[in-house]
């Protein structure tokens, strides 16, 4: 398995970000009101989000990256 | 006493909502089901009904899909979800590109009612909610007239750093069977095949609350697919394989074949058994005639594909407009050379009184696979050929609009509309193999109802 160069760079960025998680600005519990606003939930309708990704995967070469576990299809 | 109980319930609901949104926003990660992504176990039973319609331009495909989903708490820490989906596809799909006398490719579509397929999907998900973790297992099966897929996935999320950070590990596996179902209208009906393919998928995802208005998510996914990855219905035109260079005739062969299908000649040959008799003869079987007389060869792809996908998601809240901008960037590379970029913006605007409106745009650009071309002069040294429009170089632009309305706490309606336009010219970073003949558009519309008890 040979990793593409771009993917390797992103993987390095991933590790750096994950390791530096504790150094981000501390957000206290009482400061999380905006994060808890319903508009911060990207996809409030789960069925729609899944259907959209299925449609794209049937019409484009790239599929996945957002969640695991979808089955294949004989889509034309 | 009653009043006290009501107040406690209200507080619980408020807390649940806040946590649900927070967890959903900050930790909506790949590797777990979308239902569980919403982060906090609800004490309600939720039933969702979903209907979607999809229509392609140029008399191509239409799809109608219906889904019923039920989610509910199990015991103290578990949640179960079951969904059943049926989609029905009909219409036309590109099969092969023939050349005219000027060497220009023309797309041959299986049209009319030649494609009709029903897909039934059943999925069950069990999720465990820990103090600082979320684990889930999903089992699913999908069945079509010419395809079955059995799959499962596992995921485990760990929250840390006072729940400002999270790591999710996910694994998915699917075992698929694929074959070509008999259709009397299909040109060049071939002997049945029965093949298998499988897919293993691994991902890891990191979520971080950046500040009181911003969250970040970075995910890496590796997908290993193997087995029969070709399309049993798609063909490729290879000039050298034909006994005669049809360009010299200066005729539109795709038009002739279109006439043969539309006039019922092909249906007669298939239904009368003549095609079958031909296929039982090794020398004049349909695949033999197709390849050696017409130059029409089977879609033939490598039996292994590795994909590496990275995803960056940034969400930012704007207090002045009570809205949030969600930005996604996905980069994918694979061993077929079909790398792609996807950039998407979704703007969720809270309008009050339970209304939310979400305009969005999506841009996708794809490099062609190394074995793709609209047609081939000769079979390449590596031996693989495909003219499947999905492996071409192209770009696509989508405009979307979602509207939702909550009626109290028990009932929510969602509407979704999308216009998608695929164009060869939209590919970024230099055009690769492809052709405007594969350009198309689709519109998608859906409506959903969620009821909570």
Tab-separated table of C-alpha atoms in Angstrom, chain A residues 1-7 10-11 13-14 17-28 31-32 34-76, chain B residues 18 21-22 24-25 30 34 38 50 52 54 56 61 67 93 119 144 147 149 151 153 161-162 164 176 201 203 206 208-213 218 222 305-306 308-310 313 317 322 324 326 328 330-333 340 344 346 348 350 362 364 366 389-390 400 414 416 418 420 446 448:
chain	number	residue	atom	x	y	z
A	1	UNK	CA	0.000	0.000	0.000
A	2	UNK	CA	1.540	3.308	-1.116
A	3	UNK	CA	0.026	6.388	0.429
A	4	UNK	CA	-0.446	9.360	-1.902
A	5	UNK	CA	1.692	12.383	-0.983
A	6	UNK	CA	-1.295	14.645	-0.323
A	7	UNK	CA	-2.888	12.080	1.957
A	10	UNK	CA	-3.068	15.542	5.663
A	11	UNK	CA	-2.356	12.590	7.954
A	13	UNK	CA	-1.739	17.546	9.981
A	14	UNK	CA	-4.253	15.206	11.610
A	17	UNK	CA	-4.072	18.684	15.439
A	18	UNK	CA	-5.003	15.703	17.582
A	19	UNK	CA	-1.909	16.100	19.758
A	20	UNK	CA	-2.458	19.807	20.215
A	21	UNK	CA	-6.114	19.446	21.139
A	22	UNK	CA	-5.475	20.532	24.709
A	23	UNK	CA	-3.806	23.765	23.639
A	24	UNK	CA	-6.925	25.242	22.052
A	25	UNK	CA	-8.776	28.066	23.695
A	26	UNK	CA	-10.601	26.562	26.657
A	27	UNK	CA	-14.318	26.907	26.229
A	28	UNK	CA	-16.065	26.670	29.568
A	31	UNK	CA	-19.749	29.417	27.063
A	32	UNK	CA	-21.122	26.612	24.897
A	34	UNK	CA	-23.751	29.074	20.631
A	35	UNK	CA	-22.281	25.643	19.932
A	36	UNK	CA	-25.492	24.135	21.250
A	37	UNK	CA	-27.671	26.144	18.884
A	38	UNK	CA	-29.598	23.797	16.527
A	39	UNK	CA	-28.135	25.557	13.469
A	40	UNK	CA	-24.718	24.163	14.450
A	41	UNK	CA	-25.991	20.670	13.690
A	42	UNK	CA	-24.946	20.328	10.066
A	43	UNK	CA	-27.570	17.765	9.034
A	44	UNK	CA	-30.644	17.706	11.214
A	45	UNK	CA	-32.305	15.217	8.859
A	46	UNK	CA	-30.299	11.993	8.907
A	47	UNK	CA	-32.232	10.266	6.112
A	48	UNK	CA	-31.636	13.165	3.751
A	49	UNK	CA	-27.909	13.248	4.480
A	50	UNK	CA	-27.586	9.526	3.746
A	51	UNK	CA	-29.661	9.781	0.570
A	52	UNK	CA	-27.561	12.667	-0.740
A	53	UNK	CA	-24.321	10.772	-0.249
A	54	UNK	CA	-25.802	7.691	-1.897
A	55	UNK	CA	-26.861	9.766	-4.924
A	56	UNK	CA	-23.401	11.275	-5.331
A	57	UNK	CA	-21.716	7.886	-4.949
A	58	UNK	CA	-23.908	6.517	-7.770
A	59	UNK	CA	-22.925	9.329	-10.154
A	60	UNK	CA	-19.309	10.065	-9.216
A	61	UNK	CA	-16.198	7.962	-8.814
A	62	UNK	CA	-15.487	9.040	-5.243
A	63	UNK	CA	-17.690	7.663	-2.500
A	64	UNK	CA	-17.395	7.830	1.247
A	65	UNK	CA	-15.244	9.697	3.713
A	66	UNK	CA	-18.251	10.890	5.725
A	67	UNK	CA	-19.353	7.690	7.431
A	68	UNK	CA	-18.767	3.960	7.256
A	69	UNK	CA	-21.067	1.060	6.739
A	70	UNK	CA	-23.003	1.780	3.574
A	71	UNK	CA	-23.576	-1.185	1.312
A	72	UNK	CA	-22.788	-1.275	-2.387
A	73	UNK	CA	-25.331	-0.976	-5.183
A	74	UNK	CA	-25.651	-1.888	-8.833
A	75	UNK	CA	-26.356	1.728	-9.677
A	76	UNK	CA	-26.182	2.836	-13.305
B	18	UNK	CA	-28.478	21.617	24.172
B	21	UNK	CA	-26.901	20.060	19.344
B	22	UNK	CA	-23.505	20.544	20.959
B	24	UNK	CA	-23.903	16.908	17.008
B	25	UNK	CA	-22.100	20.058	15.992
B	30	UNK	CA	-17.640	9.642	10.307
B	34	UNK	CA	-25.919	9.527	11.259
B	38	UNK	CA	-26.766	13.530	16.768
B	50	UNK	CA	-39.054	10.001	3.972
B	52	UNK	CA	-37.532	11.365	-2.426
B	54	UNK	CA	-34.733	12.066	-8.534
B	56	UNK	CA	-32.085	13.137	-14.761
B	61	UNK	CA	-33.121	7.925	-15.096
B	67	UNK	CA	-38.034	5.149	3.793
B	93	UNK	CA	-28.383	4.770	-18.839
B	119	UNK	CA	-33.770	-1.858	-4.371
B	144	UNK	CA	-31.776	-5.494	-6.161
B	147	UNK	CA	-27.168	-6.972	-6.964
B	149	UNK	CA	-24.999	-6.378	-0.544
B	151	UNK	CA	-22.650	-5.155	5.317
B	153	UNK	CA	-19.879	-1.415	10.577
B	161	UNK	CA	-10.318	17.246	27.124
B	162	UNK	CA	-13.566	18.019	29.011
B	164	UNK	CA	-13.853	19.635	23.797
B	176	UNK	CA	-21.612	-7.976	-2.544
B	201	UNK	CA	-13.182	0.524	5.150
B	203	UNK	CA	-11.408	5.515	9.372
B	206	UNK	CA	-10.678	13.943	15.265
B	208	UNK	CA	-12.262	19.768	18.274
B	209	UNK	CA	-14.119	22.739	19.713
B	210	UNK	CA	-11.901	25.638	18.597
B	211	UNK	CA	-13.678	28.412	20.481
B	212	UNK	CA	-17.184	29.241	21.649
B	213	UNK	CA	-18.355	29.740	18.033
B	218	UNK	CA	-10.643	16.126	10.434
B	222	UNK	CA	-8.942	4.129	3.751
B	305	UNK	CA	-9.032	-0.521	-5.760
B	306	UNK	CA	-7.550	1.415	-2.851
B	308	UNK	CA	-7.589	7.384	0.558
B	309	UNK	CA	-10.070	10.039	1.574
B	310	UNK	CA	-9.490	13.033	3.823
B	313	UNK	CA	-15.145	20.205	8.278
B	317	UNK	CA	-21.766	30.277	14.403
B	322	UNK	CA	-28.491	33.278	14.343
B	324	UNK	CA	-24.044	28.733	11.137
B	326	UNK	CA	-20.684	24.666	7.565
B	328	UNK	CA	-16.566	20.809	4.039
B	330	UNK	CA	-12.908	16.403	0.881
B	331	UNK	CA	-9.896	15.180	-1.023
B	332	UNK	CA	-9.819	11.650	-2.381
B	333	UNK	CA	-7.091	9.776	-4.203
B	340	UNK	CA	-11.187	14.263	-6.686
B	344	UNK	CA	-19.337	22.289	0.030
B	346	UNK	CA	-24.147	24.889	3.870
B	348	UNK	CA	-28.162	26.977	8.383
B	350	UNK	CA	-32.585	29.878	12.293
B	362	UNK	CA	-21.389	21.959	-3.661
B	364	UNK	CA	-16.948	18.453	-7.226
B	366	UNK	CA	-12.700	14.586	-10.708
B	389	UNK	CA	-19.121	8.184	-17.603
B	390	UNK	CA	-18.522	8.062	-13.838
B	400	UNK	CA	-29.443	23.167	-2.751
B	414	UNK	CA	-38.230	18.791	6.132
B	416	UNK	CA	-35.072	19.477	0.307
B	418	UNK	CA	-31.233	20.200	-5.331
B	420	UNK	CA	-26.969	19.242	-10.006
B	446	UNK	CA	-37.520	15.101	-0.918
B	448	UNK	CA	-39.615	14.014	5.418
